[in-house]
PDB file of C-alpha atoms in Angstrom:
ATOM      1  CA  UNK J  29      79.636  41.328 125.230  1.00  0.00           C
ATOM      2  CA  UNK J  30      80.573  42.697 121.560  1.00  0.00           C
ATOM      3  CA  UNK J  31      77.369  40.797 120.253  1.00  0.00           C
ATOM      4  CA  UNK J  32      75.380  42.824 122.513  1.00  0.00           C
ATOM      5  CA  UNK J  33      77.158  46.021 121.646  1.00  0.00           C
ATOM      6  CA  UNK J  34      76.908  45.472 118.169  1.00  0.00           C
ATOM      7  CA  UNK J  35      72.924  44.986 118.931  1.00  0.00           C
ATOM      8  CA  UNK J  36      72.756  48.176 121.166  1.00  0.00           C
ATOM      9  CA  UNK J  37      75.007  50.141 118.193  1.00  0.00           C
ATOM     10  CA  UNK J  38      72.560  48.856 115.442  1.00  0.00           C
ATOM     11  CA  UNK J  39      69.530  49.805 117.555  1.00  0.00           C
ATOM     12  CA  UNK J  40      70.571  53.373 118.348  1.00  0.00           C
ATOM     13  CA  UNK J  41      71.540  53.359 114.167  1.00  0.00           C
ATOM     14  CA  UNK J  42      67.607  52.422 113.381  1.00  0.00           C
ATOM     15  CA  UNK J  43      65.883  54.639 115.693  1.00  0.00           C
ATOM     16  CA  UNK J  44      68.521  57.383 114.451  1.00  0.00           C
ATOM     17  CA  UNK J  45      67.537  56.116 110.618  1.00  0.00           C
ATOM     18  CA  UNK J  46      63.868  56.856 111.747  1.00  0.00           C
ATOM     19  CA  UNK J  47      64.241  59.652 113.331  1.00  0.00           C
ATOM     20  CA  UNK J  48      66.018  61.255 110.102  1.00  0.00           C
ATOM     21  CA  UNK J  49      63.361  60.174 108.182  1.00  0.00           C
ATOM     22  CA  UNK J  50      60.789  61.572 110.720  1.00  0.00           C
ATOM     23  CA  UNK J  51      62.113  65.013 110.325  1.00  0.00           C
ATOM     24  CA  UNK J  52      62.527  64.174 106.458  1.00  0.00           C
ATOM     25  CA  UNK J  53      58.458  63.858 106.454  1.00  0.00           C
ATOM     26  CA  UNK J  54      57.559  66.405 107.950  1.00  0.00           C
ATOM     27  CA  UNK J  55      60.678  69.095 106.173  1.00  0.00           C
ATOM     28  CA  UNK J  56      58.867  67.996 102.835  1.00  0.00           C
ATOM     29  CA  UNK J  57      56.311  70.429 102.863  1.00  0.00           C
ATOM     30  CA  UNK J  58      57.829  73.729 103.906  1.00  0.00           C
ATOM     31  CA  UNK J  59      60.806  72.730 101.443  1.00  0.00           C
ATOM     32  CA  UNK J  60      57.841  72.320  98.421  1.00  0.00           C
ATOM     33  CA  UNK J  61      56.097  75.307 100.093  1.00  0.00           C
ATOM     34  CA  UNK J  62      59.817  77.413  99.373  1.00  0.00           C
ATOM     35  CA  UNK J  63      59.867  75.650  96.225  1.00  0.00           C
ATOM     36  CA  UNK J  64      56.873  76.694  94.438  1.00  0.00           C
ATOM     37  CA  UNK J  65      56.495  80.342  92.822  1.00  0.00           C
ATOM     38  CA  UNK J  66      53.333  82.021  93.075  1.00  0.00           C
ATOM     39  CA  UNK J  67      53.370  84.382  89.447  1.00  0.00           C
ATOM     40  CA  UNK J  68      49.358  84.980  89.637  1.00  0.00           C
ATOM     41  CA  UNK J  69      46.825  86.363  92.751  1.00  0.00           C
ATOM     42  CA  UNK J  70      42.918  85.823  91.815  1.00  0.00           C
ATOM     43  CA  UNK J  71      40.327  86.664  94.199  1.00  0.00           C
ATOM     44  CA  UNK J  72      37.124  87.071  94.801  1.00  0.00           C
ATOM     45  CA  UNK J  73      34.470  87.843  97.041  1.00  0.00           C
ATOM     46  CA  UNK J  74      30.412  87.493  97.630  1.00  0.00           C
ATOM     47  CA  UNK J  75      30.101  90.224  95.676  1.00  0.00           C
ATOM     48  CA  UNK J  76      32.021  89.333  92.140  1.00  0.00           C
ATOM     49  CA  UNK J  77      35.519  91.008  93.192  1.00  0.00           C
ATOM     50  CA  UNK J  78      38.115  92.757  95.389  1.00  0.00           C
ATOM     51  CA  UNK J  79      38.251  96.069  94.804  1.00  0.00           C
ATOM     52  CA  UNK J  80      37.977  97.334  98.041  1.00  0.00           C
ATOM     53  CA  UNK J  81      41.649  95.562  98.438  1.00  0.00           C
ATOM     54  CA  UNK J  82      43.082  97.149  95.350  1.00  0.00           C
ATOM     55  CA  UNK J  83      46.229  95.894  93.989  1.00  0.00           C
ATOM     56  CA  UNK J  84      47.699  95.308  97.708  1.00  0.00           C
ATOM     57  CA  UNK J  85      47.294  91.313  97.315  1.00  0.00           C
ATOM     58  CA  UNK J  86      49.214  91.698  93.568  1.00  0.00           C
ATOM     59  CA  UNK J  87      52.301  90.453  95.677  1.00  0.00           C
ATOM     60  CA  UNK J  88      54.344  87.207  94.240  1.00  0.00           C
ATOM     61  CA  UNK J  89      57.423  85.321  95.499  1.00  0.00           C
ATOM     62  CA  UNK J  90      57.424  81.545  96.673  1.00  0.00           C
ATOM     63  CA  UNK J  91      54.730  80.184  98.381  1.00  0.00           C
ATOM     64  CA  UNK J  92      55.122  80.504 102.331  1.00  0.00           C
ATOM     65  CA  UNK J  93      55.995  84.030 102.044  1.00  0.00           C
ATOM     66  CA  UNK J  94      53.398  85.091  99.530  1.00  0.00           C
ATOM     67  CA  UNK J  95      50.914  83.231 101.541  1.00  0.00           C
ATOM     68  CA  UNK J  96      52.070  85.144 104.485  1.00  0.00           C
ATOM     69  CA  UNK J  97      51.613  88.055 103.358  1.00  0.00           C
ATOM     70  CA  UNK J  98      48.275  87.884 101.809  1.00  0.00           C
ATOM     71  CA  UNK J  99      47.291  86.735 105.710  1.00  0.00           C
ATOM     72  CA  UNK J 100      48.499  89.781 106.724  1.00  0.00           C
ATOM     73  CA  UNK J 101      46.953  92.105 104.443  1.00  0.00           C
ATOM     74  CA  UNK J 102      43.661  90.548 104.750  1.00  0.00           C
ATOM     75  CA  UNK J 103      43.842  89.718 108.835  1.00  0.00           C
ATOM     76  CA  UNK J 104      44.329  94.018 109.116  1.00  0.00           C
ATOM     77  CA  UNK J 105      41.636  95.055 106.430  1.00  0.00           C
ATOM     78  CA  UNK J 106      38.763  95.854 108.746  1.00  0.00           C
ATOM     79  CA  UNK J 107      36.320  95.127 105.876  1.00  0.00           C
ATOM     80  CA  UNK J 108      37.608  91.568 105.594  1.00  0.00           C
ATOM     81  CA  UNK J 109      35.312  89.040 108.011  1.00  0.00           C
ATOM     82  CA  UNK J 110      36.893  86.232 106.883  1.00  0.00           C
ATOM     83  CA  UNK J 111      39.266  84.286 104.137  1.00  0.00           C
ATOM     84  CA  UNK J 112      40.321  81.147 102.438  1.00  0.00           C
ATOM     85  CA  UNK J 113      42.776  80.868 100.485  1.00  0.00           C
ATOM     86  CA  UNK J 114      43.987  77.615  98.036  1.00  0.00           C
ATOM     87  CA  UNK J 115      47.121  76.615  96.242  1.00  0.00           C
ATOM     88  CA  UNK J 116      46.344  75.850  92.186  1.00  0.00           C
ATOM     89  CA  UNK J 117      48.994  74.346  90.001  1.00  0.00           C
ATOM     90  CA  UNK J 118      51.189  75.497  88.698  1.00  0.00           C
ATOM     91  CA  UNK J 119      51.900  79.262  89.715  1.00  0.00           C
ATOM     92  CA  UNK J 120      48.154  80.750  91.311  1.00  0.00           C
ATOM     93  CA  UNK J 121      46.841  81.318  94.736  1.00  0.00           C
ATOM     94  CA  UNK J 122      43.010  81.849  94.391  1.00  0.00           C
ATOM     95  CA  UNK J 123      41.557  84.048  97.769  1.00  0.00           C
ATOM     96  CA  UNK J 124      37.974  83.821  98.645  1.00  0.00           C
ATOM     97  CA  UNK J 125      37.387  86.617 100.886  1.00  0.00           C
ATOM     98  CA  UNK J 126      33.877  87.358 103.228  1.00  0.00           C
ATOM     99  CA  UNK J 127      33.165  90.982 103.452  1.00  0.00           C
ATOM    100  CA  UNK J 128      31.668  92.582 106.126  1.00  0.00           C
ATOM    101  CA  UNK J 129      28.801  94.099 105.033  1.00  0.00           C
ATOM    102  CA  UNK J 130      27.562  97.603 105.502  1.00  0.00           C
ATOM    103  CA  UNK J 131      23.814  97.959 107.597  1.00  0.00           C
ATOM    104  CA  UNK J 132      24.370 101.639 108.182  1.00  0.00           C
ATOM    105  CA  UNK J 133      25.388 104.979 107.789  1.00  0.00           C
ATOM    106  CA  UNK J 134      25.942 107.880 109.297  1.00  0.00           C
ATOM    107  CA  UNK J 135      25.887 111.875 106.837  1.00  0.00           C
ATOM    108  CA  UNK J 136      28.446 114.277 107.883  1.00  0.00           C
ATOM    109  CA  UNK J 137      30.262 116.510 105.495  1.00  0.00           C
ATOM    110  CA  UNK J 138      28.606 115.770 102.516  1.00  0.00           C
ATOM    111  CA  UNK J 139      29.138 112.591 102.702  1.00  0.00           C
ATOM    112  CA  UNK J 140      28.031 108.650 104.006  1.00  0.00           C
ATOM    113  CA  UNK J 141      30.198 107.157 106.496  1.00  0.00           C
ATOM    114  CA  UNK J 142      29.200 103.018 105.854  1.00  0.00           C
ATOM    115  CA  UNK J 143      29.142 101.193 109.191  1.00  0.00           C
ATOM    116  CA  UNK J 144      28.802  97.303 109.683  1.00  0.00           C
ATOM    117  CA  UNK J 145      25.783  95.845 112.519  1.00  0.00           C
ATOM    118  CA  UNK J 146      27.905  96.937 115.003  1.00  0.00           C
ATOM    119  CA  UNK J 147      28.822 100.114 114.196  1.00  0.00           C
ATOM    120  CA  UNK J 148      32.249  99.851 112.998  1.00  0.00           C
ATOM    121  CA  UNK J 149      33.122 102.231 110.287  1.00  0.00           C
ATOM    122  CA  UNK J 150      33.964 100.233 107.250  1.00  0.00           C
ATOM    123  CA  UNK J 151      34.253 103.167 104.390  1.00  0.00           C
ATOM    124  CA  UNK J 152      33.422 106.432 102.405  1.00  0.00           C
ATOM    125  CA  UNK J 153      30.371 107.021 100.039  1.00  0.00           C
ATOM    126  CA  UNK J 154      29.323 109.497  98.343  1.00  0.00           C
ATOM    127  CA  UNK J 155      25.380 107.986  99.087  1.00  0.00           C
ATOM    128  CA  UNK J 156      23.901 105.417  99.980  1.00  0.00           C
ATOM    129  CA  UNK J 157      20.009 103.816 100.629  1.00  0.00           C
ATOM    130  CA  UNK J 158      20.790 102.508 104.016  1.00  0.00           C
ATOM    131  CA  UNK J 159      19.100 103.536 107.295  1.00  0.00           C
ATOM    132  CA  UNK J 160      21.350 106.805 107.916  1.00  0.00           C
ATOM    133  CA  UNK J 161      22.113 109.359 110.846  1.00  0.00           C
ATOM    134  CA  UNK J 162      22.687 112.918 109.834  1.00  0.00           C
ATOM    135  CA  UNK J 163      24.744 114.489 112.495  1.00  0.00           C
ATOM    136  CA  UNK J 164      26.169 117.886 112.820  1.00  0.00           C
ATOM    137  CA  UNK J 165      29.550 116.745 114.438  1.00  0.00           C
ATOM    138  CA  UNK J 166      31.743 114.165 113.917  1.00  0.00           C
ATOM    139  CA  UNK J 167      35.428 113.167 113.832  1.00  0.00           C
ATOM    140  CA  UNK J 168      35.318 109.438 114.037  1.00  0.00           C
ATOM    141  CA  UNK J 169      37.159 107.562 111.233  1.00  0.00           C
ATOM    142  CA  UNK J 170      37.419 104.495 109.086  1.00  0.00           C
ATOM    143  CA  UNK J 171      38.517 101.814 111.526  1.00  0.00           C
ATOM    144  CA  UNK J 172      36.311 103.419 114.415  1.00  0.00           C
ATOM    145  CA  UNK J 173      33.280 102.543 116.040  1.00  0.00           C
ATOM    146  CA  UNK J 174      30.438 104.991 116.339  1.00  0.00           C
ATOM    147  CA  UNK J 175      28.772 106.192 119.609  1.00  0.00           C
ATOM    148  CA  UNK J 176      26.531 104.305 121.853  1.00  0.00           C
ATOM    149  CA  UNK J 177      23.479 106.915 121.180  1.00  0.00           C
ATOM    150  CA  UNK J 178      24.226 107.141 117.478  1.00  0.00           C
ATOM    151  CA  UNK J 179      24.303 103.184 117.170  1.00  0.00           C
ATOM    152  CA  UNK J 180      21.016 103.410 119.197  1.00  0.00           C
ATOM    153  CA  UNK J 181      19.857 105.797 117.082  1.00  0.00           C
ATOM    154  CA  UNK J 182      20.365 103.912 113.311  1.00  0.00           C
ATOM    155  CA  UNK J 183      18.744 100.813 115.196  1.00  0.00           C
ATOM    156  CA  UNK J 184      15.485 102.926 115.702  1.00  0.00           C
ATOM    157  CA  UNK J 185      15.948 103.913 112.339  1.00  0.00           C
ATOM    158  CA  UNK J 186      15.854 100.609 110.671  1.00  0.00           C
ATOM    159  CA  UNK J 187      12.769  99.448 112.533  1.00  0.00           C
ATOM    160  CA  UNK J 188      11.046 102.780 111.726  1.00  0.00           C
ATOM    161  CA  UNK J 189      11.837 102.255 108.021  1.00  0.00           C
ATOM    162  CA  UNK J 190      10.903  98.802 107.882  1.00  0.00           C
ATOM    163  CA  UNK J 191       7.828 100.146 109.088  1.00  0.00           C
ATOM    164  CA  UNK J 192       6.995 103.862 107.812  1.00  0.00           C
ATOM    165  CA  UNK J 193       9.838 103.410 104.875  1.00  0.00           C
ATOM    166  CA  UNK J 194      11.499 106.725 106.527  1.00  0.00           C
ATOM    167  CA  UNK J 195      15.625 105.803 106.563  1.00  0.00           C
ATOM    168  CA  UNK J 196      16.875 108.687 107.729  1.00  0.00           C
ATOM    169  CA  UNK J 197      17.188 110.499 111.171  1.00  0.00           C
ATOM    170  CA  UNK J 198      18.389 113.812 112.883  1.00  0.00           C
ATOM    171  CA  UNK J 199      20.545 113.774 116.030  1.00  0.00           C
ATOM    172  CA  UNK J 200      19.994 116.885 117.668  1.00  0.00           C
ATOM    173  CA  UNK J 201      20.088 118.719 120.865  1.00  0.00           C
ATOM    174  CA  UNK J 202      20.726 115.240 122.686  1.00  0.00           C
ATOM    175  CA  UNK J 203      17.525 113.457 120.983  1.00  0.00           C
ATOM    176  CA  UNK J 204      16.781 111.316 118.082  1.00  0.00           C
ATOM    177  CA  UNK J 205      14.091 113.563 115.526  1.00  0.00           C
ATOM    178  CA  UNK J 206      12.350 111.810 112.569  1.00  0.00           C
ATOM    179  CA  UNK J 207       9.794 113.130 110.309  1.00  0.00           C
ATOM    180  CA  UNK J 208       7.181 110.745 108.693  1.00  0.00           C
ATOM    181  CA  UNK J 209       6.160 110.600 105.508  1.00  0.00           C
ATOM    182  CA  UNK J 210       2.734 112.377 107.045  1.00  0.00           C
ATOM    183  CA  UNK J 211       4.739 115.543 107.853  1.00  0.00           C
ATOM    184  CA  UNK J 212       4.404 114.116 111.487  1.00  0.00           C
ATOM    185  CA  UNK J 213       7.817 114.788 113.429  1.00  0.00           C
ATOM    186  CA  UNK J 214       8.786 112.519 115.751  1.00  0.00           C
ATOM    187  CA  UNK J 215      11.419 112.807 118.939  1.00  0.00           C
ATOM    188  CA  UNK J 216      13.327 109.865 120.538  1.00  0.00           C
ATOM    189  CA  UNK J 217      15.178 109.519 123.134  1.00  0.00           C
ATOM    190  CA  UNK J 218      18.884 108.267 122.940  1.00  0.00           C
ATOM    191  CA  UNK J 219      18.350 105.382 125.547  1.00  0.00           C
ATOM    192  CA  UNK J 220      15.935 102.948 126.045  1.00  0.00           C
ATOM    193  CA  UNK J 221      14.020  99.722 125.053  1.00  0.00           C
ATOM    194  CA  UNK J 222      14.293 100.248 121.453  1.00  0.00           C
ATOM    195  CA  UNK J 223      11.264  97.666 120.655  1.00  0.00           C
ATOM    196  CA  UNK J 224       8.894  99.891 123.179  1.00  0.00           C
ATOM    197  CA  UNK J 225       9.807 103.306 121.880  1.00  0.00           C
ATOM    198  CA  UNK J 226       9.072 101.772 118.048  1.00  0.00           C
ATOM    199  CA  UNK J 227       6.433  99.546 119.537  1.00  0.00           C
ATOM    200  CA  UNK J 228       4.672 103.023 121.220  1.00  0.00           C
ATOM    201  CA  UNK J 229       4.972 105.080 117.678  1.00  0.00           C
ATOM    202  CA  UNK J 230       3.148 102.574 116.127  1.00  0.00           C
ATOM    203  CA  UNK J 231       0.493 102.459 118.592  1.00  0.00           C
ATOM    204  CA  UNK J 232      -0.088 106.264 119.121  1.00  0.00           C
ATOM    205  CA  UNK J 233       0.065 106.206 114.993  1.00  0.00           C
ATOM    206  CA  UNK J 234      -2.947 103.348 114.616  1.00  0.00           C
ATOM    207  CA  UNK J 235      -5.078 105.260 116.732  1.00  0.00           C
ATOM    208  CA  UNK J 236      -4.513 108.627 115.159  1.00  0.00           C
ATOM    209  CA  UNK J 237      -5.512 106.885 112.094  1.00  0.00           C
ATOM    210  CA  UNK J 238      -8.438 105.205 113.368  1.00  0.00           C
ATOM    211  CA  UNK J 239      -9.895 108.480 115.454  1.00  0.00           C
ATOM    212  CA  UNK J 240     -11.223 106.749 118.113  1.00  0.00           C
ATOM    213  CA  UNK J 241      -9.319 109.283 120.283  1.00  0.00           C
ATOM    214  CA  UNK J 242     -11.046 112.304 119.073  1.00  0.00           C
ATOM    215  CA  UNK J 243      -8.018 113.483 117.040  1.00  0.00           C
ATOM    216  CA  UNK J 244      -6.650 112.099 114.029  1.00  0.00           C
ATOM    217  CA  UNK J 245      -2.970 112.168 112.163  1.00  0.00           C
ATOM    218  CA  UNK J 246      -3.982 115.009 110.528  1.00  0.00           C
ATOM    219  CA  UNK J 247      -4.229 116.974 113.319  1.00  0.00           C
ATOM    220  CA  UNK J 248      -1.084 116.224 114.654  1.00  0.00           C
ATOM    221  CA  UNK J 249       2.756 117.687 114.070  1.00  0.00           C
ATOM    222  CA  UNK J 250       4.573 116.008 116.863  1.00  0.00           C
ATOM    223  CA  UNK J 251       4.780 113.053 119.040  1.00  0.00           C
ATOM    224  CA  UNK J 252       7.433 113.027 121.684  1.00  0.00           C
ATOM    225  CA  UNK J 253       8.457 109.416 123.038  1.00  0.00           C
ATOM    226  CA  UNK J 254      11.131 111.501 125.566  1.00  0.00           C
ATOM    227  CA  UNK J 255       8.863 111.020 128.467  1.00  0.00           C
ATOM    228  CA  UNK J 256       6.800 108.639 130.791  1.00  0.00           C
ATOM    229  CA  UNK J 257       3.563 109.765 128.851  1.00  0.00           C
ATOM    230  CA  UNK J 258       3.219 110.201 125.502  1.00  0.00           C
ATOM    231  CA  UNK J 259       3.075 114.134 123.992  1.00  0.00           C
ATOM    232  CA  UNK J 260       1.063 114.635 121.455  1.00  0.00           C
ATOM    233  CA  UNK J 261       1.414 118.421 119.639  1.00  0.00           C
TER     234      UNK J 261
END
């Protein structure tokens, strides 16, 4: 009976040993992570640097906490799509950050409002050469997404400067106005298929051009797409 005891006792003892040493394992990193001082932040971006982060990832301390911090700032910076950060010896964490990147704007009091492809207001600018929406009210801010219409409205935009190279718009009176580079103004609706409304300018523009209607670009000043049928004035 005491030789098995002694057997049961030295059992328990080695799967106590391992468990200790289990826990051991797995402590070591967060105890090196607490260990190590981070002295120096470096990061960049696809375009050469940070500075639309400032000096709010200029934060030091050990490792874990610095680490978590930097997640922090970076997981609530709307410009920030994503991030990867590494540990280099013997004091640096080196952050390699994905900005979102602006594909609109929209002009309000005197100045650009950058969005990203879905309309999410990313920053300020003073100007800018993307496809923009001049509006005469607006009280959206950074963080914000834009309207329905006025998202509507930049995409019709973009395909009409791809096509015309015109890049900027009017929203007014409940309607989309452009004017071409023909002195040819043009209204859009706010709803829509966007591809048939750009597909239908192009069409009625061809055969203005070509004057197999009679009538030629020249003696035009507006096409309407608001209705069923075309207007030509």
């Amino acid at each position: 009976m005491k030789i098995r005891e002694k057997r049961q006792n030295t059992n328990i003892f080695k799967l106590l040993s391992i468990l200790l040493i289990i826990i051991f394992i797995f402590s070591i990193p967060m105890i090196i992570q607490k260990l190590i001082k981070i002295t120096k932040i470096e990061c960049v971006s696809q375009y050469g640097n940070c500075e639309v982060l400032g000096d709010r990832l200029q934060v030091t301390g050990n490792y874990k906490n610095t680490k978590k911090q930097i997640e922090q700032i970076l997981k609530q910076n709307i410009q920030v799509n994503s991030y990867l950060i590494q540990y280099k010896i013997p004091d640096t964490l080196k952050i390699e950050i994905s900005l979102k990147k602006p594909k609109y704007a929209i002009f309000y009091g005197q100045k650009y409002y950058l969005l990203d492809k879905n309309g999410l207001i990313l920053s300020e600018a003073i100007e800018t050469n993307l496809p923009s929406l001049v509006v005469n009210n607006y009280q959206n801010i950074i963080g914000n997404n834009i309207s329905d219409k006025e998202l509507f409205s930049l995409k019709i935009i973009e395909k009409v400067a791809w096509l015309y190279s015109v890049k900027v718009g009017f929203l007014e009176n409940n309607e989309l106005l452009i004017t071409l580079k023909e002195g040819v103004l043009v209204h859009f609706p706010l709803e829509g298929d966007i591809d048939i409304l750009v597909g239908s300018l192009r069409l009625v523009f061809s055969r203005l051009n070509d004057g197999s209607q009679g009538i030629r670009i020249s003696d035009i000043r507006e096409i309407d797409l608001r209705y069923k049928n075309i207007v030509l004035r």
